[in-house]
mmCIF file with all atom_site columns, C-alpha atoms in Angstrom:
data_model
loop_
_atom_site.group_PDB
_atom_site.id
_atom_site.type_symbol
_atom_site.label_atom_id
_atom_site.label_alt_id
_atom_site.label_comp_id
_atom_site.label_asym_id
_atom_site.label_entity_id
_atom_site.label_seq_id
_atom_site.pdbx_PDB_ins_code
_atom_site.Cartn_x
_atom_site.Cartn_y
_atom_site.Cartn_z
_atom_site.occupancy
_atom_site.B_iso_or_equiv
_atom_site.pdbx_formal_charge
_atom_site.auth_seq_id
_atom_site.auth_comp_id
_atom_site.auth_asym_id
_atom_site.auth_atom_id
_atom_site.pdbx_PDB_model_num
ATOM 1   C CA . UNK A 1 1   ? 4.097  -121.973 18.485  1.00 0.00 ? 272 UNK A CA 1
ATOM 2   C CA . UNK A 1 2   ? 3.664  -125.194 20.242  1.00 0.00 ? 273 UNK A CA 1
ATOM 3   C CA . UNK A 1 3   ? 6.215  -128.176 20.544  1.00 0.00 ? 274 UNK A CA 1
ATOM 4   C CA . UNK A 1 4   ? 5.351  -130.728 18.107  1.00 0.00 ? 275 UNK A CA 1
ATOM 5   C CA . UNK A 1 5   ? 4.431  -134.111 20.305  1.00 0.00 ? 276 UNK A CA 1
ATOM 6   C CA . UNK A 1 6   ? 6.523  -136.936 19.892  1.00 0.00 ? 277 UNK A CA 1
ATOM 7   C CA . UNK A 1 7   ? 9.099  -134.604 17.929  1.00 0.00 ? 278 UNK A CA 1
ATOM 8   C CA . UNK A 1 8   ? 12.671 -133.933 18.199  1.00 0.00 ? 279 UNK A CA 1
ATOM 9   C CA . UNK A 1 9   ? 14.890 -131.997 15.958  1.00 0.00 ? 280 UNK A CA 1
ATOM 10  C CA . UNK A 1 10  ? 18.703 -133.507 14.843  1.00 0.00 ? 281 UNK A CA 1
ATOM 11  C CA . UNK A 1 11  ? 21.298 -130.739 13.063  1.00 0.00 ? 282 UNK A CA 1
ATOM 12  C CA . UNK A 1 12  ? 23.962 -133.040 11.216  1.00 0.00 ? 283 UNK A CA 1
ATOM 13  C CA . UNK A 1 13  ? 27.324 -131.862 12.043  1.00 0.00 ? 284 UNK A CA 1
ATOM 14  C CA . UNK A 1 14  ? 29.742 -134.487 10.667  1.00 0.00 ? 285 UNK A CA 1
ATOM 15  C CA . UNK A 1 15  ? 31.164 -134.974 7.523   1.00 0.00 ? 286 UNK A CA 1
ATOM 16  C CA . UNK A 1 16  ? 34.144 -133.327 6.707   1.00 0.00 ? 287 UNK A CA 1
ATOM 17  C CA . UNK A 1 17  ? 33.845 -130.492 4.664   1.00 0.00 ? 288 UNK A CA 1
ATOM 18  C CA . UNK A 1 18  ? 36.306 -131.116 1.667   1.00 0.00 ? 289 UNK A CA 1
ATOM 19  C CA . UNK A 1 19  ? 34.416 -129.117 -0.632  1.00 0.00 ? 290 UNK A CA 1
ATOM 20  C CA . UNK A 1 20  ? 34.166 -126.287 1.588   1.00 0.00 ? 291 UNK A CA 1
ATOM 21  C CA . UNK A 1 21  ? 38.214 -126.810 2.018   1.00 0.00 ? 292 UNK A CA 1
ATOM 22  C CA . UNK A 1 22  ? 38.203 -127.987 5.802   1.00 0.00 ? 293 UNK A CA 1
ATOM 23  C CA . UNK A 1 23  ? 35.715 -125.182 6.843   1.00 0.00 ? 294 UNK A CA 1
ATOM 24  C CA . UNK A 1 24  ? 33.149 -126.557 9.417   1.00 0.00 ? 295 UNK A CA 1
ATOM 25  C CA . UNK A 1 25  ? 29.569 -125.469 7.073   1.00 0.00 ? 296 UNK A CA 1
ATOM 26  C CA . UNK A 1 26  ? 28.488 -124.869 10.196  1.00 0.00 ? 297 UNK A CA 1
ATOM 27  C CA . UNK A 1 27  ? 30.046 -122.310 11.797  1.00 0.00 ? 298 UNK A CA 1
ATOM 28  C CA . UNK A 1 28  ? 30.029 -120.488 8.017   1.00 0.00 ? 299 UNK A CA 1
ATOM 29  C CA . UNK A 1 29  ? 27.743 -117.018 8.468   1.00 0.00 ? 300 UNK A CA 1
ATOM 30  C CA . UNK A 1 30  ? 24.997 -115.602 7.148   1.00 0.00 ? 301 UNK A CA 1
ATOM 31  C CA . UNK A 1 31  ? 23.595 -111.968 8.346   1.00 0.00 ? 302 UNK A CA 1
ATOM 32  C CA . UNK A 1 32  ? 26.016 -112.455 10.950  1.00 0.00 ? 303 UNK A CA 1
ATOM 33  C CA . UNK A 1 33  ? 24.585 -115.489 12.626  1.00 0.00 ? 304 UNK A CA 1
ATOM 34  C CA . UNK A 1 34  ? 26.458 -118.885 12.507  1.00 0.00 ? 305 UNK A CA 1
ATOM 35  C CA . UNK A 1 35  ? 24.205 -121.373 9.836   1.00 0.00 ? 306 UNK A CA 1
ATOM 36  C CA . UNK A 1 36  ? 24.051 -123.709 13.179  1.00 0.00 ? 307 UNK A CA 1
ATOM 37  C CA . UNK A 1 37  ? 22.459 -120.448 15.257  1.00 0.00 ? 308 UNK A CA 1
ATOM 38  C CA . UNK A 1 38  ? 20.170 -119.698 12.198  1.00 0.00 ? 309 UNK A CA 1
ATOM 39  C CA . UNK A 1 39  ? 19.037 -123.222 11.986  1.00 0.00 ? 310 UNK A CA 1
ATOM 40  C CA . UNK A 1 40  ? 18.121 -123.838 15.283  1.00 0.00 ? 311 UNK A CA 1
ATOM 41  C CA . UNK A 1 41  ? 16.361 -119.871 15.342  1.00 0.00 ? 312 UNK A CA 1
ATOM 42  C CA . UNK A 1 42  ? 14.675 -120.666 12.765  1.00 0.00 ? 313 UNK A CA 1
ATOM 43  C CA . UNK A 1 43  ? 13.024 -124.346 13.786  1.00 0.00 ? 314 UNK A CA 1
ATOM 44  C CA . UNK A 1 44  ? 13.964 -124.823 17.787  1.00 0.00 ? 315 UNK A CA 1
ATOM 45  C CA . UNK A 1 45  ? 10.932 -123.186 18.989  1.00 0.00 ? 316 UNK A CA 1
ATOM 46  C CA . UNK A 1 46  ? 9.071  -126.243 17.393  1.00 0.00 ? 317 UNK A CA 1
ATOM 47  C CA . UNK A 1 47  ? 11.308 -128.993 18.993  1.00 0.00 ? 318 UNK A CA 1
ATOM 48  C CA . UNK A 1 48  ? 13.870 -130.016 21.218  1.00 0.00 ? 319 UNK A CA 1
ATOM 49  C CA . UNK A 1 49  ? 17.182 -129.625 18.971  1.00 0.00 ? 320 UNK A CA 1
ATOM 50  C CA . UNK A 1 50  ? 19.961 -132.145 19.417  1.00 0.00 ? 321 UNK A CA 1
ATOM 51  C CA . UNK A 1 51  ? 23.113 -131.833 17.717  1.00 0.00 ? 322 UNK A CA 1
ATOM 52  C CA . UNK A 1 52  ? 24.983 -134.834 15.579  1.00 0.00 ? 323 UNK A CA 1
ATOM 53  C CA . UNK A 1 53  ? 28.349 -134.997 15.232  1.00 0.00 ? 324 UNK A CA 1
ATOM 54  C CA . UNK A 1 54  ? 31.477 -137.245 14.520  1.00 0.00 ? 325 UNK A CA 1
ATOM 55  C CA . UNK A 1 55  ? 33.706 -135.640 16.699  1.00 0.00 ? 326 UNK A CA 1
ATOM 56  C CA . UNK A 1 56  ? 32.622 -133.946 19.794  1.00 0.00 ? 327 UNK A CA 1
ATOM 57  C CA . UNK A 1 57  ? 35.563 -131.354 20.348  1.00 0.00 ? 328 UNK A CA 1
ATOM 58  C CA . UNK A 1 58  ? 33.904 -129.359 17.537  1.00 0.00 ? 329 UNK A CA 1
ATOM 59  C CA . UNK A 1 59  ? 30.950 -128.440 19.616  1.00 0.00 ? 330 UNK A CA 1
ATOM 60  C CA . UNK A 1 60  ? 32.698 -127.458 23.079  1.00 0.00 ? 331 UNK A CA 1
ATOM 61  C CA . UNK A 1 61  ? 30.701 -124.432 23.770  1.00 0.00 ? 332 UNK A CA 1
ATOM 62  C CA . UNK A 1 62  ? 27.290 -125.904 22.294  1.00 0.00 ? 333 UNK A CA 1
ATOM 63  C CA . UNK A 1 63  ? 24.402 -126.324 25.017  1.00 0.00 ? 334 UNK A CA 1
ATOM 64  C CA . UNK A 1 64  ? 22.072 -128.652 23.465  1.00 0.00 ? 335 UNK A CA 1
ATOM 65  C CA . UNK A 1 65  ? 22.816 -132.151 23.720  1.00 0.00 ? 336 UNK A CA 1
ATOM 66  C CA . UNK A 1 66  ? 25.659 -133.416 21.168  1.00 0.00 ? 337 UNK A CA 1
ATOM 67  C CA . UNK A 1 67  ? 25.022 -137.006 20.346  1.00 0.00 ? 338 UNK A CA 1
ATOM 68  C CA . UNK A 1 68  ? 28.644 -138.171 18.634  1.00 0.00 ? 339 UNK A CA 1
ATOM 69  C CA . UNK A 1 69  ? 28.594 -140.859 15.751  1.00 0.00 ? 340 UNK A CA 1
ATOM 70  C CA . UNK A 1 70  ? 28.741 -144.468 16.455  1.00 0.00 ? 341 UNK A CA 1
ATOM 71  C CA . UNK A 1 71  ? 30.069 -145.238 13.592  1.00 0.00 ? 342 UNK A CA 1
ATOM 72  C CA . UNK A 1 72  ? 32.587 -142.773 12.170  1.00 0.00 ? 343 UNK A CA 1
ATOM 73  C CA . UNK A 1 73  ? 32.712 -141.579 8.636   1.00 0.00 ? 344 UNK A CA 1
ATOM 74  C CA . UNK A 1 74  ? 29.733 -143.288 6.888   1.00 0.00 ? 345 UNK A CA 1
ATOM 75  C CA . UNK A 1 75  ? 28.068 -140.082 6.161   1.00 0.00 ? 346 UNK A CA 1
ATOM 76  C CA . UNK A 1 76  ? 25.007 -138.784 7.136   1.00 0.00 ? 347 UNK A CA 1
ATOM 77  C CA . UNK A 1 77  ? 23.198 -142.503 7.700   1.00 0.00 ? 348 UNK A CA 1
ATOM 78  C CA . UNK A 1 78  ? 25.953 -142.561 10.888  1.00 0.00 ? 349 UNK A CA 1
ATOM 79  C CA . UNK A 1 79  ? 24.558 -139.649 12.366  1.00 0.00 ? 350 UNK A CA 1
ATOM 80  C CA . UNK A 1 80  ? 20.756 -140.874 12.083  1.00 0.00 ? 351 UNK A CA 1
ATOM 81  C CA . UNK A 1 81  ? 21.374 -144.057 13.266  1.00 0.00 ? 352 UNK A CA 1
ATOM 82  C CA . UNK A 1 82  ? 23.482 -142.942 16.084  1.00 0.00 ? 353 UNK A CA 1
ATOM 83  C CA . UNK A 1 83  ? 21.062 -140.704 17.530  1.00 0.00 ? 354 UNK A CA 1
ATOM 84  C CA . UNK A 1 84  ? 17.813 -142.513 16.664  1.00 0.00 ? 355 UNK A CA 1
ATOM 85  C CA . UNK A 1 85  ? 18.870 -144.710 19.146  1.00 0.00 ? 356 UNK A CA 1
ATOM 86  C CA . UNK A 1 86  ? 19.429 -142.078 21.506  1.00 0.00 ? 357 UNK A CA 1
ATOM 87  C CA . UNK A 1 87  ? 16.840 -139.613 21.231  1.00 0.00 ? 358 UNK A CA 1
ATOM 88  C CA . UNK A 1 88  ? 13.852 -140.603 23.230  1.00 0.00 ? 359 UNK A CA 1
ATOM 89  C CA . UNK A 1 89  ? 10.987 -139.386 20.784  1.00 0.00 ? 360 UNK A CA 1
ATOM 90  C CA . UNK A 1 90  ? 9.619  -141.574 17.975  1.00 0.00 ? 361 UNK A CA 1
ATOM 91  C CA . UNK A 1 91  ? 10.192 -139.042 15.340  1.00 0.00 ? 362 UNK A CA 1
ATOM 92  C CA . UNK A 1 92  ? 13.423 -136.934 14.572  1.00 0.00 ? 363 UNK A CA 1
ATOM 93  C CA . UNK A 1 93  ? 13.028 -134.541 12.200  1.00 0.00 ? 364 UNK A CA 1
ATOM 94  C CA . UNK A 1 94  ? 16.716 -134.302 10.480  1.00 0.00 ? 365 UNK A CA 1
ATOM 95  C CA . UNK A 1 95  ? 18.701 -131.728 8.854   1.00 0.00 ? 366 UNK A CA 1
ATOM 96  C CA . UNK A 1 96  ? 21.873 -130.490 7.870   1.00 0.00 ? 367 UNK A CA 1
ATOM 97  C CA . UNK A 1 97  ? 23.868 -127.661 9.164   1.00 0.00 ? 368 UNK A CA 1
ATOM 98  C CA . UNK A 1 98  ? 24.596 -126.983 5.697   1.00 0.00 ? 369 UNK A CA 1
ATOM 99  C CA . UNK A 1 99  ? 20.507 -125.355 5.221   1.00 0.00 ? 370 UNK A CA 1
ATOM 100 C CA . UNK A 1 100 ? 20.037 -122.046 7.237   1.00 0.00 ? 371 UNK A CA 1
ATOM 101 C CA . UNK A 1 101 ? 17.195 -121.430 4.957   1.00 0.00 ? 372 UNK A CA 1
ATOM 102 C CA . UNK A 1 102 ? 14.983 -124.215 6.843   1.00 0.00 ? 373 UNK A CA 1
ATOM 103 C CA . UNK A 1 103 ? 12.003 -123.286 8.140   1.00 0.00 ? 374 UNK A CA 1
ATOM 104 C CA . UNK A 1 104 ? 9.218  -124.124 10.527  1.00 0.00 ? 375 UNK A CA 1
ATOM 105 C CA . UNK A 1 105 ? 6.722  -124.161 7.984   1.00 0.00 ? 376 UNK A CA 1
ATOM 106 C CA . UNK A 1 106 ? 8.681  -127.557 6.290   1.00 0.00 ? 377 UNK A CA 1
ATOM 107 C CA . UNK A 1 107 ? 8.663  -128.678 9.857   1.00 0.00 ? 378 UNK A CA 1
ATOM 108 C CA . UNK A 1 108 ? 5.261  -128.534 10.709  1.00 0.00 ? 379 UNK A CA 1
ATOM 109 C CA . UNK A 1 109 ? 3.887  -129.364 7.487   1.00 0.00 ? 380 UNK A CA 1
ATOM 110 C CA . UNK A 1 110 ? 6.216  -132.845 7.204   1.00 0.00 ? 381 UNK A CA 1
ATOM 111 C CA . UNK A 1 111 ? 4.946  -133.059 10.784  1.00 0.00 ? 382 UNK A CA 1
ATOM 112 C CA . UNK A 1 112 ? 1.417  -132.800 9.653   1.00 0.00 ? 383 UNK A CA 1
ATOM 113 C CA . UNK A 1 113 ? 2.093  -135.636 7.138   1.00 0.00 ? 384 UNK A CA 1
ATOM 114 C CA . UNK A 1 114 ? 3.307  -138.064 8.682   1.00 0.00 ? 385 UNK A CA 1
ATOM 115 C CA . UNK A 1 115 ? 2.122  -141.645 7.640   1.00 0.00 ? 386 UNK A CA 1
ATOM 116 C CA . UNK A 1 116 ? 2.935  -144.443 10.435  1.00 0.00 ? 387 UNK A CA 1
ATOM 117 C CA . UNK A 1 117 ? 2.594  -146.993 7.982   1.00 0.00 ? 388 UNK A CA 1
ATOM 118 C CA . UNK A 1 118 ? 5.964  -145.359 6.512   1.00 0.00 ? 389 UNK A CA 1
ATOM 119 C CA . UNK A 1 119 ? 9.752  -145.103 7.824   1.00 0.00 ? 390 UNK A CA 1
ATOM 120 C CA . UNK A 1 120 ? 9.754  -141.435 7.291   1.00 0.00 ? 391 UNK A CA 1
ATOM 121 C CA . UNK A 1 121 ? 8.670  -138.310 5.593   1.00 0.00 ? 392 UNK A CA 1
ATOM 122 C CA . UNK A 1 122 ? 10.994 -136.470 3.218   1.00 0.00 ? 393 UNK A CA 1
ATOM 123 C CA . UNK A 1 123 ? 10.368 -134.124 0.593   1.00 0.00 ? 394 UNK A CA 1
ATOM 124 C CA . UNK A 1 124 ? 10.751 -134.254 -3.301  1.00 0.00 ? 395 UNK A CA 1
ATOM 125 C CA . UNK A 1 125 ? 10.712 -131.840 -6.511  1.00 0.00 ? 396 UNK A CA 1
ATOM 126 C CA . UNK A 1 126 ? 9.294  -131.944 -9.548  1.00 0.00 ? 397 UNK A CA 1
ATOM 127 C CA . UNK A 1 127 ? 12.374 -134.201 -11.112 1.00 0.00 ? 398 UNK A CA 1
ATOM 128 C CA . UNK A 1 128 ? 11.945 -136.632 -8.715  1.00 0.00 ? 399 UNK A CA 1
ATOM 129 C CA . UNK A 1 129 ? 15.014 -135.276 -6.243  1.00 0.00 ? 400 UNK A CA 1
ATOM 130 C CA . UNK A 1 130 ? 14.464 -135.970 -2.666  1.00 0.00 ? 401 UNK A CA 1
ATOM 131 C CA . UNK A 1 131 ? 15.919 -134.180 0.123   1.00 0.00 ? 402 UNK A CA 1
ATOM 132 C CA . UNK A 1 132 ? 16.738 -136.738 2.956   1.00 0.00 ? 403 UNK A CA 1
ATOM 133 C CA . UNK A 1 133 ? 19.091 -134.305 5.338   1.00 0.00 ? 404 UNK A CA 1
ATOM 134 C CA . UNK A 1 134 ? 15.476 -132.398 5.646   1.00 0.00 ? 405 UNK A CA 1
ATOM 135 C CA . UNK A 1 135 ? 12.962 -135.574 6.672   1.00 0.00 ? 406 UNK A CA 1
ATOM 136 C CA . UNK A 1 136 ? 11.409 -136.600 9.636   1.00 0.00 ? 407 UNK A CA 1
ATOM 137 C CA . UNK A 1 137 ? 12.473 -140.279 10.246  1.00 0.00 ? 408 UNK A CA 1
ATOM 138 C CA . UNK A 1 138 ? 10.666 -142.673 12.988  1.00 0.00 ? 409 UNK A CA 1
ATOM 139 C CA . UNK A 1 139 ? 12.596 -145.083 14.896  1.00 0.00 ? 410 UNK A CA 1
ATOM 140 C CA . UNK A 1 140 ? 11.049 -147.506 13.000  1.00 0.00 ? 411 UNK A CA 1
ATOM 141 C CA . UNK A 1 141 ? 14.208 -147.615 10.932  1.00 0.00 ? 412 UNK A CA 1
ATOM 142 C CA . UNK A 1 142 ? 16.703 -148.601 13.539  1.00 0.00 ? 413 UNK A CA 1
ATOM 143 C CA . UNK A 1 143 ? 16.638 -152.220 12.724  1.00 0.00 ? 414 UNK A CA 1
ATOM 144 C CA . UNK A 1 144 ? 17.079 -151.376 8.977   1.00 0.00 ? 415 UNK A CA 1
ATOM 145 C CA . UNK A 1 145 ? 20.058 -149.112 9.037   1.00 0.00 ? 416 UNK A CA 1
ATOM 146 C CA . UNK A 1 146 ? 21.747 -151.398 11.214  1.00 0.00 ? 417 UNK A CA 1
ATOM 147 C CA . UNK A 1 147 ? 21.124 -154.066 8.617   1.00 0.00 ? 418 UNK A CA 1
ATOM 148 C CA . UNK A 1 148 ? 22.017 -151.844 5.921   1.00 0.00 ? 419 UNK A CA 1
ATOM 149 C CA . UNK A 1 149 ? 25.599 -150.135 7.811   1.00 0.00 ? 420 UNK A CA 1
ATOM 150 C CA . UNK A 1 150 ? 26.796 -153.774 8.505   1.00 0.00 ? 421 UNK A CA 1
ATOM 151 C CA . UNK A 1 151 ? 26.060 -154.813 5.009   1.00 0.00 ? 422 UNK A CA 1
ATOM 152 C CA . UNK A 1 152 ? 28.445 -151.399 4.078   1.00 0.00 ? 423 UNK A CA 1
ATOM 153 C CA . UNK A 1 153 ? 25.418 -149.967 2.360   1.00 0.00 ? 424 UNK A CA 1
ATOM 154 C CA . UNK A 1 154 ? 25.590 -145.950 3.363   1.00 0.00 ? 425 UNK A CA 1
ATOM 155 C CA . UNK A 1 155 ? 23.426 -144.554 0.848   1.00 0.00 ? 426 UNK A CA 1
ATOM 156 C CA . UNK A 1 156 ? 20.492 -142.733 2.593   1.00 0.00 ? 427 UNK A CA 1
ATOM 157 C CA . UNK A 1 157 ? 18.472 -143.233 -0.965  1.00 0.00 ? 428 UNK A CA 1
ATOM 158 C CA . UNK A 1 158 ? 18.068 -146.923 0.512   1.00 0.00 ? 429 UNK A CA 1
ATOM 159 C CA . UNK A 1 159 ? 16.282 -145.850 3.405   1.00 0.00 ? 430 UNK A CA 1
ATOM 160 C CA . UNK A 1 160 ? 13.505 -144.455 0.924   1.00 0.00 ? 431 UNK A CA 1
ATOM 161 C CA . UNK A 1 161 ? 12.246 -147.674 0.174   1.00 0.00 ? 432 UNK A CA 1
ATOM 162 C CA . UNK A 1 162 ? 9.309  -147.661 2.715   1.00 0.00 ? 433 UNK A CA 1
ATOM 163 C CA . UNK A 1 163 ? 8.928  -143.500 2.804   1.00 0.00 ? 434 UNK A CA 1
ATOM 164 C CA . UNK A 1 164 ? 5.865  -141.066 2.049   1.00 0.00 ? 435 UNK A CA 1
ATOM 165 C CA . UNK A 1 165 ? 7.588  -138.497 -0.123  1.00 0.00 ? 436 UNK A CA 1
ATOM 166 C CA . UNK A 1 166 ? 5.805  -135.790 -0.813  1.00 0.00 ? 437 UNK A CA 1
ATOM 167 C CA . UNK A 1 167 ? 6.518  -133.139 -3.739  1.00 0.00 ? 438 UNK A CA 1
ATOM 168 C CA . UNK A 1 168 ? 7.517  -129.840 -2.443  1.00 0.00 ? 439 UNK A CA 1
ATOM 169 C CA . UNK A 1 169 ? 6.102  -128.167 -5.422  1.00 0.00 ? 440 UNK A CA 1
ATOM 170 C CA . UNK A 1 170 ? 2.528  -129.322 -5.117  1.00 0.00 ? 441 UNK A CA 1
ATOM 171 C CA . UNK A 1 171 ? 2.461  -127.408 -1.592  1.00 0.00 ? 442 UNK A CA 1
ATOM 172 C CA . UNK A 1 172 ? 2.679  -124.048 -0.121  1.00 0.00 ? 443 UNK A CA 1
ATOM 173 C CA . UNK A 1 173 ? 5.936  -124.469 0.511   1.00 0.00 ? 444 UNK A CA 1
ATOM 174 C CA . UNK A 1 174 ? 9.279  -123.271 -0.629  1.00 0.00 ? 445 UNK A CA 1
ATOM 175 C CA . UNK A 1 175 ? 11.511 -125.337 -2.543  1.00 0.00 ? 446 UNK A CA 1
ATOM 176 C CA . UNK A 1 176 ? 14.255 -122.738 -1.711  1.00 0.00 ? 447 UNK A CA 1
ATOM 177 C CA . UNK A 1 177 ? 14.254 -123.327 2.245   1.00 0.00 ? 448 UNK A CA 1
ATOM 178 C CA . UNK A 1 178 ? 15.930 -126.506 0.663   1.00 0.00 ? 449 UNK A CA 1
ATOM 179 C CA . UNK A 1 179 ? 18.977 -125.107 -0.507  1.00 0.00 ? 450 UNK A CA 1
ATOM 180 C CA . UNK A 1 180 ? 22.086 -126.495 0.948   1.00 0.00 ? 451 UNK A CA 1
ATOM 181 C CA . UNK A 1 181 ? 25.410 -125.005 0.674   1.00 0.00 ? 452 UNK A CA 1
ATOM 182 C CA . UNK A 1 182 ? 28.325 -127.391 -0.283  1.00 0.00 ? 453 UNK A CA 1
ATOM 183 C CA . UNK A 1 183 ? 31.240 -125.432 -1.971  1.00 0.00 ? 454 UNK A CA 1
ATOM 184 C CA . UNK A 1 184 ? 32.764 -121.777 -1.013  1.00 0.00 ? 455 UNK A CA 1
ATOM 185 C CA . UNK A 1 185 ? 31.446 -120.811 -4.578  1.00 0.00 ? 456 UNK A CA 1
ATOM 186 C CA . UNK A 1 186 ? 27.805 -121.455 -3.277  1.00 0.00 ? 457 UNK A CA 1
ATOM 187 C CA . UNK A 1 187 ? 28.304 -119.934 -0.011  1.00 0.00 ? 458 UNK A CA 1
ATOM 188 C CA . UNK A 1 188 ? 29.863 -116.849 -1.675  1.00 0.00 ? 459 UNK A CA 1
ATOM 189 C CA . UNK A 1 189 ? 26.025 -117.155 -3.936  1.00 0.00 ? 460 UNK A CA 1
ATOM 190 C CA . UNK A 1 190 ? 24.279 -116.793 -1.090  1.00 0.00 ? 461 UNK A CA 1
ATOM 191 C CA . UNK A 1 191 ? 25.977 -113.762 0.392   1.00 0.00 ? 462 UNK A CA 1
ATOM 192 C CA . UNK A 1 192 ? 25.681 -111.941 -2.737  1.00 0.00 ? 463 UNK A CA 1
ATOM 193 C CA . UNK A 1 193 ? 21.848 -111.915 -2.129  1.00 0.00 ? 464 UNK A CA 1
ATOM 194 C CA . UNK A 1 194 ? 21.766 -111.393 0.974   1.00 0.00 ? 465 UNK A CA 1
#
C-alpha cells in the first residue's frame, strides 16, 4: 500500500490512565502485541507514525519520533496542538493508543474524504457520537486551538465546529475498529474474545 501524500499518523500517549488504575493503555496487550505495536502494525504502512506524549521517559525505547506535550495535562487537545505544530505534513491523522482495533481501511477512507474547506475529518454513528481520537485534522486548526487552550476551553467537541463528519454506519466500514478501551473491565472484554 502506498503512503498517503501529505499524511502523517499521531498515536496519543498522554493522559493518565486513572481508570485503567495507573496502567499505561498502551503498553496493555492483545494477542501478545503491545496496543501501541498493534496500532502502528495495523496503520504505519500508510503513514509516517509519530508518537504524542506528556512525558517523554515513558517512551525510552520507542524509535519513531516522540513529540512531548506543550502544554501538560489538558487532555488530548494538548497532544494535537503540540504536534500539529511540529509535524511537517498538512494532515495528521490522530488516534489513541487506547484503539488496537484501528485499521487502514478508516485511514484511507477518512483520507479519501477529506474536504479542505473543513478543519478535519472525523467519524460519527448513528446517535450522533463522534470519534475525535480517530480524525484526520489539518493544520488549519492551529490558530484555533491556541485560541481555544488560552481561553481554558479543552473540549475537543469544540474543534467540530468547522468539521466534515461522516457517519460510520452509512459506509463499508466498521464501527467496531472504533472501540477504545478505558477501564480494566473493558480490557478484560476484549480478551475474552479474543
Amino acid at each position: 500500500m502506498d503512503k498517503l501524500k501529505d499524511l502523517a499518523i499521531l498515536i496519543l500517549m498522554g493522559g493518565q490512565n486513572k481508570r485503567m488504575k495507573g496502567q499505561h493503555k498502551a503498553f496493555l496487550n492483545i494477542n501478545n502485541t503491545s496496543f501501541l505495536q498493534t496500532i502502528i502494525s495495523n496503520i504505519g504502512q500508510l503513514a509516517p507514525i509519530y508518537i504524542s506524549v506528556n512525558d517523554a521517559s515513558i517512551v525510552k525505547d520507542i524509535s519513531y519520533p516522540v513529540l512531548e506535550d506543550v502544554y501538560n495535562n489538558i487532555g488530548p487537545i494538548g497532544g494535537i496542538y503540540s504536534s500539529l505544530n511540529r509535524i511537517p505534513y498538512k494532515y495528521v491523522f490522530v488516534v489513541g493508543c487506547d484503539m488496537p482495533f484501528i485499521s487502514a481501511d478508516i485511514v484511507q477512507y477518512l483520507y479519501n474524504h477529506i474536504d479542505a474547506e473543513t478543519d478535519c475529518t472525523i467519524l460519527s454513528d448513528n446517535k450522533g457520537r463522534l470519534f475525535p481520537t480517530a480524525g484526520i485534522y489539518s493544520t488549519s486548526l492551529i490558530p484555533k486551538i491556541e485560541a481555544q487552550i488560552l481561553s481554558q476551553n479543552y473540549r475537543l467537541y469544540t474543534l467540530m465546529e468547522n468539521a466534515n463528519i461522516i457517519n460510520i454506519e452509512t459506509t463499508p466500514l466498521n464501527l467496531k475498529n472504533l472501540i477504545n478501551i478505558n477501564t480494566p473491565e473493558e480490557y478484560q472484554a476484549i480478551l475474552k474474545i479474543q
